[in-house]
PDB file of C-alpha atoms in Angstrom:
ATOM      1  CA  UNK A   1     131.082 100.070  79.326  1.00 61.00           C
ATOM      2  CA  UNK A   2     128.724  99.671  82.252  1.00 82.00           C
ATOM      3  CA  UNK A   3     131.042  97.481  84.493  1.00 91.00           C
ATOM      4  CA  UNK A   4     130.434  97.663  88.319  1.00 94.00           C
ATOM      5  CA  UNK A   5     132.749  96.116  90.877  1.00 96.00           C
ATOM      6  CA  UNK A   6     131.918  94.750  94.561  1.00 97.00           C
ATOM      7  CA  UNK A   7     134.802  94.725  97.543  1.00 97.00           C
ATOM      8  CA  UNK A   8     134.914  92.284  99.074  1.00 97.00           C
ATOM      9  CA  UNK A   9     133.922  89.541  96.941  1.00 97.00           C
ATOM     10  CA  UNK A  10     134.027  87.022 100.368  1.00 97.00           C
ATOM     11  CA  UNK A  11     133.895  88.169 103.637  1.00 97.00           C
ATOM     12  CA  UNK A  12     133.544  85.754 106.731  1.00 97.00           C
ATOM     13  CA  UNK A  13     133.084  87.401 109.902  1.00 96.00           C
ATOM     14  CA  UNK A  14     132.271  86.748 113.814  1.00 96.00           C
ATOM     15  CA  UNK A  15     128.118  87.481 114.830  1.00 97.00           C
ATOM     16  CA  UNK A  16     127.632  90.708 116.224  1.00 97.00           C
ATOM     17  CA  UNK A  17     130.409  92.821 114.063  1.00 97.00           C
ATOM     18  CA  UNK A  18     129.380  94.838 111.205  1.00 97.00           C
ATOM     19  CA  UNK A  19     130.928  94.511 107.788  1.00 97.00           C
ATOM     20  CA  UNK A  20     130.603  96.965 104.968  1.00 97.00           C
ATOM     21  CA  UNK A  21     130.873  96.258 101.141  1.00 98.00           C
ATOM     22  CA  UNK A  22     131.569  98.752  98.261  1.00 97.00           C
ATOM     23  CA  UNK A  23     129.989  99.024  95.111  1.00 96.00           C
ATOM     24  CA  UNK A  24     131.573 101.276  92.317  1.00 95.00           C
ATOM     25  CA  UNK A  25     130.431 101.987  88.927  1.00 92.00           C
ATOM     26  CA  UNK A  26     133.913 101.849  86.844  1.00 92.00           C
ATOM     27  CA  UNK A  27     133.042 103.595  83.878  1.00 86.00           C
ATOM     28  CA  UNK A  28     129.926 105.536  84.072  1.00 85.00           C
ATOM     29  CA  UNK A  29     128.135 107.428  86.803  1.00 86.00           C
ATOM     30  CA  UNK A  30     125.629 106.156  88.411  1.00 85.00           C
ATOM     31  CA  UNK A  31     122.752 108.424  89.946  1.00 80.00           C
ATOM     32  CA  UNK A  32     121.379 105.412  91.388  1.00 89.00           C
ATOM     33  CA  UNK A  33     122.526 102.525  92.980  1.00 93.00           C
ATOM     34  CA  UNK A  34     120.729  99.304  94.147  1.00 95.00           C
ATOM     35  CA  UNK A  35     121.573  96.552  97.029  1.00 97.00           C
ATOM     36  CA  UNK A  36     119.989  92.968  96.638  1.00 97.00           C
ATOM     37  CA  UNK A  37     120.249  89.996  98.814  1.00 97.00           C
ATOM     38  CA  UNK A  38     120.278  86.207  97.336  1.00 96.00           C
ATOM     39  CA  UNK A  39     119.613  83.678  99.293  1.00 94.00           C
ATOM     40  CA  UNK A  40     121.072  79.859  98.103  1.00 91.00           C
ATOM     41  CA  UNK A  41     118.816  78.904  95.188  1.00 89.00           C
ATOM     42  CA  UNK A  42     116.785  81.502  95.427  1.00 92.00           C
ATOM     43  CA  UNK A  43     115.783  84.423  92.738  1.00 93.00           C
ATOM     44  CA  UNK A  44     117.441  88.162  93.734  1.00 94.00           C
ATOM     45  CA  UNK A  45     115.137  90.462  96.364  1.00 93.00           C
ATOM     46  CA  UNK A  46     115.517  94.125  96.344  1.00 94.00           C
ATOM     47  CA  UNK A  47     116.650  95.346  99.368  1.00 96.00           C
ATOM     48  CA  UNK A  48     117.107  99.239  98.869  1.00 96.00           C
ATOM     49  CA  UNK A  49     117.775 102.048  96.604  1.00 94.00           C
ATOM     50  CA  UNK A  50     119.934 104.480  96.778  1.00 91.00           C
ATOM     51  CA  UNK A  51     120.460 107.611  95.323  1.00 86.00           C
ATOM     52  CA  UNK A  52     123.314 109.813  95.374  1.00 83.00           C
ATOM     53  CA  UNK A  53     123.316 112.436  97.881  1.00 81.00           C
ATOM     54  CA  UNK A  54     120.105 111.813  99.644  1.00 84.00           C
ATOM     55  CA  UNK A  55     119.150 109.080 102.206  1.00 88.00           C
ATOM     56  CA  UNK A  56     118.182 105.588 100.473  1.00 93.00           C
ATOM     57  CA  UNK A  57     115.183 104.222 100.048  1.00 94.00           C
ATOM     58  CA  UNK A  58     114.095 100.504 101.779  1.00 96.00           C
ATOM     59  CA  UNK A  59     111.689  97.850 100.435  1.00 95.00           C
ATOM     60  CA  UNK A  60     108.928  96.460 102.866  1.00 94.00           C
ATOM     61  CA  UNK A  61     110.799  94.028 105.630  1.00 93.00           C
ATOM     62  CA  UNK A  62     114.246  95.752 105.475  1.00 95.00           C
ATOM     63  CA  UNK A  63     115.577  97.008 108.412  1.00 94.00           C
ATOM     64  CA  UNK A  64     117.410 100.415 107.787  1.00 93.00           C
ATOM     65  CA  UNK A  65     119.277 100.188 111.116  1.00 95.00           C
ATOM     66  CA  UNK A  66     120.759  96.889 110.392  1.00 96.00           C
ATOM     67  CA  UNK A  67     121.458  97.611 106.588  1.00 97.00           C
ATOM     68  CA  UNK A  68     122.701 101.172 106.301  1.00 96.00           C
ATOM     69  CA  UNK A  69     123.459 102.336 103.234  1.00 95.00           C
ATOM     70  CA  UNK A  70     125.622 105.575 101.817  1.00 92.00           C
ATOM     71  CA  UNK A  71     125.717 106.897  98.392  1.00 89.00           C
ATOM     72  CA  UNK A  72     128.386 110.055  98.412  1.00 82.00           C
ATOM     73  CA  UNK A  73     129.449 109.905  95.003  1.00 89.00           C
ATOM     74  CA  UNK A  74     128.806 108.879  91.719  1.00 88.00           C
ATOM     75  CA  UNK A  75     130.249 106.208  91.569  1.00 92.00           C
ATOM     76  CA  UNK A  76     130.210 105.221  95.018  1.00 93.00           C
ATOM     77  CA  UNK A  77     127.961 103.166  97.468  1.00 94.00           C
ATOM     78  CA  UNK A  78     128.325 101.749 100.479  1.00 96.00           C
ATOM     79  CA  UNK A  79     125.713  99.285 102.364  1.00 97.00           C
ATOM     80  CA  UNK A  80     127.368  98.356 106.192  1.00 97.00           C
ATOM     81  CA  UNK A  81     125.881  95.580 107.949  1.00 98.00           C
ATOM     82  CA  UNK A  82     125.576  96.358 111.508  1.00 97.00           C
ATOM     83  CA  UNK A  83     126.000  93.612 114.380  1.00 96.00           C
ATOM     84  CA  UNK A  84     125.291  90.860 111.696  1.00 97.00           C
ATOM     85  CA  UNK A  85     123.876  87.200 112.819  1.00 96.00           C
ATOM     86  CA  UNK A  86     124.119  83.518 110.880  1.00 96.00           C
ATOM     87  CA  UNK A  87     120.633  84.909 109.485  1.00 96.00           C
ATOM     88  CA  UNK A  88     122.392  87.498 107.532  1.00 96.00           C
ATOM     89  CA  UNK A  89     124.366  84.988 105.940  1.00 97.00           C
ATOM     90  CA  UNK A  90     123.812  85.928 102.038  1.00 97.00           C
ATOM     91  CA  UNK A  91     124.940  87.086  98.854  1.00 97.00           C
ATOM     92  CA  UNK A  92     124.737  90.264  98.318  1.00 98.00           C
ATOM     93  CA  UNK A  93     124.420  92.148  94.804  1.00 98.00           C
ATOM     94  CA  UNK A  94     124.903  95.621  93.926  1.00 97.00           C
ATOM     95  CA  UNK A  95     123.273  96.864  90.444  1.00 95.00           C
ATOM     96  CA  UNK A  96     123.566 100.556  88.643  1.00 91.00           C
ATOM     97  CA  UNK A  97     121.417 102.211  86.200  1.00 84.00           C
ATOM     98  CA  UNK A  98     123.720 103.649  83.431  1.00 71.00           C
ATOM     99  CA  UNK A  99     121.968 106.818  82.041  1.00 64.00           C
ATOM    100  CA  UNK A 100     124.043 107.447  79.186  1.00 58.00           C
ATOM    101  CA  UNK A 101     122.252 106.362  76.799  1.00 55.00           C
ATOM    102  CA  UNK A 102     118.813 106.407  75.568  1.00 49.00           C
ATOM    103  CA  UNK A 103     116.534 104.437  76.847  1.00 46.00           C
ATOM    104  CA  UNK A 104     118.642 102.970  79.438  1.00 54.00           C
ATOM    105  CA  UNK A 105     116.929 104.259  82.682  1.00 59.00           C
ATOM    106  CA  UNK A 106     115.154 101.073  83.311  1.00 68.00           C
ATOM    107  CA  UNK A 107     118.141  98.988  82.278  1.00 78.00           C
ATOM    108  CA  UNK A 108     120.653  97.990  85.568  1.00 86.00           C
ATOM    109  CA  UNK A 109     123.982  96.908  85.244  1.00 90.00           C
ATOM    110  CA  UNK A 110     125.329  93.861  88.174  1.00 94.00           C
ATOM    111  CA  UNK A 111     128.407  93.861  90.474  1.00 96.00           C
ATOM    112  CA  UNK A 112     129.703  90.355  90.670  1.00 97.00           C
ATOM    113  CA  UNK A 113     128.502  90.063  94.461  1.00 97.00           C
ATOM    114  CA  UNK A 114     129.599  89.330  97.901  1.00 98.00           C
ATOM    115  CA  UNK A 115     128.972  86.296  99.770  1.00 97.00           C
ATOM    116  CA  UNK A 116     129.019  87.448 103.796  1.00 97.00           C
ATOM    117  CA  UNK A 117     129.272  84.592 105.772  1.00 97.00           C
ATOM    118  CA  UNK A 118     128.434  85.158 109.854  1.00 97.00           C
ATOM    119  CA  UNK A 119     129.759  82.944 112.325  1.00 96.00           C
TER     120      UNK A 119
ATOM    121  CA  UNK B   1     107.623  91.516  97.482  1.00 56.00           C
ATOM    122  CA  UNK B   2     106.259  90.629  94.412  1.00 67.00           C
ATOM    123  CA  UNK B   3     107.894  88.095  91.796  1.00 73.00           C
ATOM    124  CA  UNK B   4     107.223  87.071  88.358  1.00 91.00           C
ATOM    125  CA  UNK B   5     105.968  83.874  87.547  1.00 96.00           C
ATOM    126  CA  UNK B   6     108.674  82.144  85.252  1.00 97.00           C
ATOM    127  CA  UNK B   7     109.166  78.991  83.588  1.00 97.00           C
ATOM    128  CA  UNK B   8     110.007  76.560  83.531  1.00 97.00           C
ATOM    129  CA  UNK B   9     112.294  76.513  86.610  1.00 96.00           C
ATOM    130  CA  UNK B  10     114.378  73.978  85.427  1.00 97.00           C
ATOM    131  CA  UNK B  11     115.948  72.377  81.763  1.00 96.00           C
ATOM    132  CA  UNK B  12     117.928  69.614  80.834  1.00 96.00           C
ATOM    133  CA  UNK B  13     119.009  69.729  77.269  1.00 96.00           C
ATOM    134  CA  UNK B  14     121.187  68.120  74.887  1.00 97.00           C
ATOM    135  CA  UNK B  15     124.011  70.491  72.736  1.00 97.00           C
ATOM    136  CA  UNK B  16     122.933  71.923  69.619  1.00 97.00           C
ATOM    137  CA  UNK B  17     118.685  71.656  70.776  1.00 97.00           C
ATOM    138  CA  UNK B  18     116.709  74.904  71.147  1.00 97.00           C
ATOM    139  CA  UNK B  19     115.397  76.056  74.419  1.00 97.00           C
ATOM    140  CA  UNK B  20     112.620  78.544  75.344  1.00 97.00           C
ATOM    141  CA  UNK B  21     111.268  80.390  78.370  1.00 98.00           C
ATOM    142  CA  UNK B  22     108.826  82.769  79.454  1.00 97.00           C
ATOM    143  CA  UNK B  23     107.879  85.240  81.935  1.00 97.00           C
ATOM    144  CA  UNK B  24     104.523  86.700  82.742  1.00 97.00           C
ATOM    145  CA  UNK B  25     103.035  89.277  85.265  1.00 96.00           C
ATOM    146  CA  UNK B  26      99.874  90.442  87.028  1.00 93.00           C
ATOM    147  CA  UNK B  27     101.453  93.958  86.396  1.00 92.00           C
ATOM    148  CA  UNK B  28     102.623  95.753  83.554  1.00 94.00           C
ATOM    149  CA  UNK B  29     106.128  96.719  82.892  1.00 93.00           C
ATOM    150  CA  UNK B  30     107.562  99.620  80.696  1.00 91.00           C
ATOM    151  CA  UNK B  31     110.775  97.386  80.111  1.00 92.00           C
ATOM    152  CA  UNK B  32     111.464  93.350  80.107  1.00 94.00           C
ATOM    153  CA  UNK B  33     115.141  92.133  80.716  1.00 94.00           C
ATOM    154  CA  UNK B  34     117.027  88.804  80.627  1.00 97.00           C
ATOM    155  CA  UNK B  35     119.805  88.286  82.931  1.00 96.00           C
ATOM    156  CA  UNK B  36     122.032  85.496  83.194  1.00 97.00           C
ATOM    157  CA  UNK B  37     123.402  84.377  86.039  1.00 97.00           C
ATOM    158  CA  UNK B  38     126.531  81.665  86.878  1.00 95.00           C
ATOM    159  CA  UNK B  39     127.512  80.565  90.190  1.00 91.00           C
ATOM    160  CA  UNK B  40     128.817  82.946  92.578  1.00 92.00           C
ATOM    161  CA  UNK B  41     128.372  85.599  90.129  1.00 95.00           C
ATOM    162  CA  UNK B  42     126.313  88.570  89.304  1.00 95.00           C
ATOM    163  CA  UNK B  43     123.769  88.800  86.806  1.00 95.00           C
ATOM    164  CA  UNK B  44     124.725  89.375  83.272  1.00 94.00           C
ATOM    165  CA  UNK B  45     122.140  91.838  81.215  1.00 93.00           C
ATOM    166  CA  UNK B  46     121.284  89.499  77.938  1.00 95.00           C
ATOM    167  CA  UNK B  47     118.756  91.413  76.598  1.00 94.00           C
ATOM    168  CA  UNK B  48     116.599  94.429  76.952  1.00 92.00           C
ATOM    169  CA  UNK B  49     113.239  95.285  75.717  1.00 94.00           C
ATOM    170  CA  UNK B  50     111.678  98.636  75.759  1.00 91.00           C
ATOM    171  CA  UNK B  51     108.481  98.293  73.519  1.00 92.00           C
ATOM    172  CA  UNK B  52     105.254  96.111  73.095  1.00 94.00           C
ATOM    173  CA  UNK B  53     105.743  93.522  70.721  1.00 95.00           C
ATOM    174  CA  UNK B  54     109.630  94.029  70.095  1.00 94.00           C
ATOM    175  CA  UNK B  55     111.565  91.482  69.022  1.00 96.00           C
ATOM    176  CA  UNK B  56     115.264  91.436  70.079  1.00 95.00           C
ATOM    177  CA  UNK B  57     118.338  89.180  69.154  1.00 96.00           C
ATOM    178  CA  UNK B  58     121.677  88.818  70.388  1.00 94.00           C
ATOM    179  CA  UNK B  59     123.612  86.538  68.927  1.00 96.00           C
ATOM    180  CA  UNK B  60     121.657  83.050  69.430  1.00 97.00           C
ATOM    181  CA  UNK B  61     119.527  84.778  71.472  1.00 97.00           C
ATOM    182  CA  UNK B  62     115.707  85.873  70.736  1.00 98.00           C
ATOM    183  CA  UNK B  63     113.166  87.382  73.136  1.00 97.00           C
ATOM    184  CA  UNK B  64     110.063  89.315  73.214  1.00 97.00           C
ATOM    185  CA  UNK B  65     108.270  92.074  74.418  1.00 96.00           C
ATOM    186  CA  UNK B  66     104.842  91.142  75.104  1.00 95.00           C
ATOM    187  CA  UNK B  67     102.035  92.849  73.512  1.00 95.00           C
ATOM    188  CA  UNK B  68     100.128  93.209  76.992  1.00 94.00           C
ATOM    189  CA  UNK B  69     103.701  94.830  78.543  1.00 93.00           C
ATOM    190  CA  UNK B  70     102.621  91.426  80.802  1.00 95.00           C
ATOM    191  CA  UNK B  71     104.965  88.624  79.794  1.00 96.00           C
ATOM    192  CA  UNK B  72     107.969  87.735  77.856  1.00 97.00           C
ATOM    193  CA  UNK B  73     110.335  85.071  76.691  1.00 97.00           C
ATOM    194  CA  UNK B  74     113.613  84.218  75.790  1.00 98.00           C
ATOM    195  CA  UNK B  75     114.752  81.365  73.116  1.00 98.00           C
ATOM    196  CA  UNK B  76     118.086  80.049  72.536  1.00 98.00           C
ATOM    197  CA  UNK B  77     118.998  78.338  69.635  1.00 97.00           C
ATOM    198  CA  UNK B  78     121.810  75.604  69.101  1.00 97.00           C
ATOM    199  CA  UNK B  79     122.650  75.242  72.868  1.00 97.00           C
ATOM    200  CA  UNK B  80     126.125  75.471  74.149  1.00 97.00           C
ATOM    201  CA  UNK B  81     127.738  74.533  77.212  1.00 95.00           C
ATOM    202  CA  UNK B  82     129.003  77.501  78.274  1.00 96.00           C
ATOM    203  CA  UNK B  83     125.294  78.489  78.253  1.00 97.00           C
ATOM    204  CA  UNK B  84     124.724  76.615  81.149  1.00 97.00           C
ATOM    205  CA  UNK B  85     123.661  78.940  84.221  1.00 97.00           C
ATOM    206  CA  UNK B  86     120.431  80.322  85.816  1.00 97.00           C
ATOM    207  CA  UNK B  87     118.457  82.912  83.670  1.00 98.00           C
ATOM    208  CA  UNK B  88     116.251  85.089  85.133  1.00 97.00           C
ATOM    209  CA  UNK B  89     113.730  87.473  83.649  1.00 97.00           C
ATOM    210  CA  UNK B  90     113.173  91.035  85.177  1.00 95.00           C
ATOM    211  CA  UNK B  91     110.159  93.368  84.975  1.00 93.00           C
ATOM    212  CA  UNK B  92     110.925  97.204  85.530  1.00 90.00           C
ATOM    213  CA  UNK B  93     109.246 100.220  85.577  1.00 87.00           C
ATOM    214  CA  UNK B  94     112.382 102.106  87.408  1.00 82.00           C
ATOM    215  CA  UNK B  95     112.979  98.696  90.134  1.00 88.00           C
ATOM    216  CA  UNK B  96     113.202  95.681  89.213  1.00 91.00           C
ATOM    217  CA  UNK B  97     111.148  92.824  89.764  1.00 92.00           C
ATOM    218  CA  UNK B  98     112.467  89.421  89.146  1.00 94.00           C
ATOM    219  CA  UNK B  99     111.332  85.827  88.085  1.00 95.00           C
ATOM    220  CA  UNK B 100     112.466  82.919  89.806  1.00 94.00           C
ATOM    221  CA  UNK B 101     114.882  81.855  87.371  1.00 96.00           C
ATOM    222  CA  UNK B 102     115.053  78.469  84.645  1.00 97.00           C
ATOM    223  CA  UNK B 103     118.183  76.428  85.648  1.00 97.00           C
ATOM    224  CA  UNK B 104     119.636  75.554  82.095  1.00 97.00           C
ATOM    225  CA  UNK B 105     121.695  72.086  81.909  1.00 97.00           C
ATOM    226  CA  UNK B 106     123.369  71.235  78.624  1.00 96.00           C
ATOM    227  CA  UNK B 107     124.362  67.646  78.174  1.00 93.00           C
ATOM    228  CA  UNK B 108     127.849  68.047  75.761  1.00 90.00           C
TER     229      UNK B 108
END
């Protein structure tokens, strides 16, 4: 249990269009969802949370306009990014907590990413 | 934001030798993790640790808890290969604050 999937797992696209990515807890629901960014050789920053139903929640630095994300289901959450730029080039990693079991809230369960490359 | 301070950042081993890594923190954390993670891929929960002083295996695998809820570590015994990758440790009390990572090399 506890497997989360990313779409796309590649995505190159032109700067200035936006590009959304998917991130879908398979077998469990997920009341929260988180969005990371990983840069090349780098450790994993927190970008945002999001929670299901209500608006998401962004760490210092993050702009919410560029980086808009949607949580409408369990098992569902989108982050789009708007007019992206070379700078946005990144990997970017979706993780769910799985709250079925005890003790679990603080553990989070990875997608397998999605490298976004801007031209 | 804020990152944990984990070493070392990098190891190059032979097969079959023992390895060992830590984690510590300025902060206190309700729950350590290990994560391991291979290129282009997300990371893989190892381990979890919920309580001060607990002491967790999986498989080959060993880590603790710290008693100060500051600092942790992982061991591996009898490398492998295929445990070649990036392992990072993660602090969280709800988010998750990550280490740097220890780049682990194993020489066949």
């Amino acid at each position: 249990g506890a497997v989360v999937s990313q779409h796309p797992s590649r995505v190159i696209c032109k700067s200035g269009t936006s590009v959304k990515i998917e991130c879908r807890s398979l077998d469990f629901q997920a009341t929260t969802m988180f969005w990371y960014r990983q840069f090349p050789k780098q450790s994993l920053m927190l970008m945002a949370t999001s929670n299901e139903g209500s608006k998401a929640t962004y760490e210092q630095g993050v702009e919410k306009d560029k980086f808009l994300i949607n949580h409408a289901s369990l098992t569902l959450s989108t982050l789009t990014v708007t007019s992206a730029h070379p700078e946005d080039s990144s990997f970017y990693i979706c993780s769910a907590n799985n709250r079925r079991q005890e003790y679990s809230y603080n553990e989070q369960f990875f997608g397998p990413g999605t490298r976004l490359t801007v031209l | 934001g804020q990152q944990l301070n984990q070493s070392p950042q990098s190891m190059f081993i032979q097969e079959g030798e023992d390895v060992s890594m830590n984690c510590t923190s300025s902060s206190i954390f309700n729950t350590w993790l290990w994560y391991k993670q291979e290129p282009g891929e997300g990371p893989v929960l190892l381990i979890a640790l919920y309580k001060a002083g607990e002491l967790t295996s999986n498989g080959r695998l060993t880590a603790q808890f710290g008693i100060t809820r500051k600092d942790s570590f992982l061991n591996i015994s009898a490398s492998i290969p295929s445990d070649v990758g990036i392992y990072f440790c993660a602090g969280s009390n709800y988010k998750l604050t990550f280490g740097k990572g220890t780049l682990l090399t194993v020489n066949p």
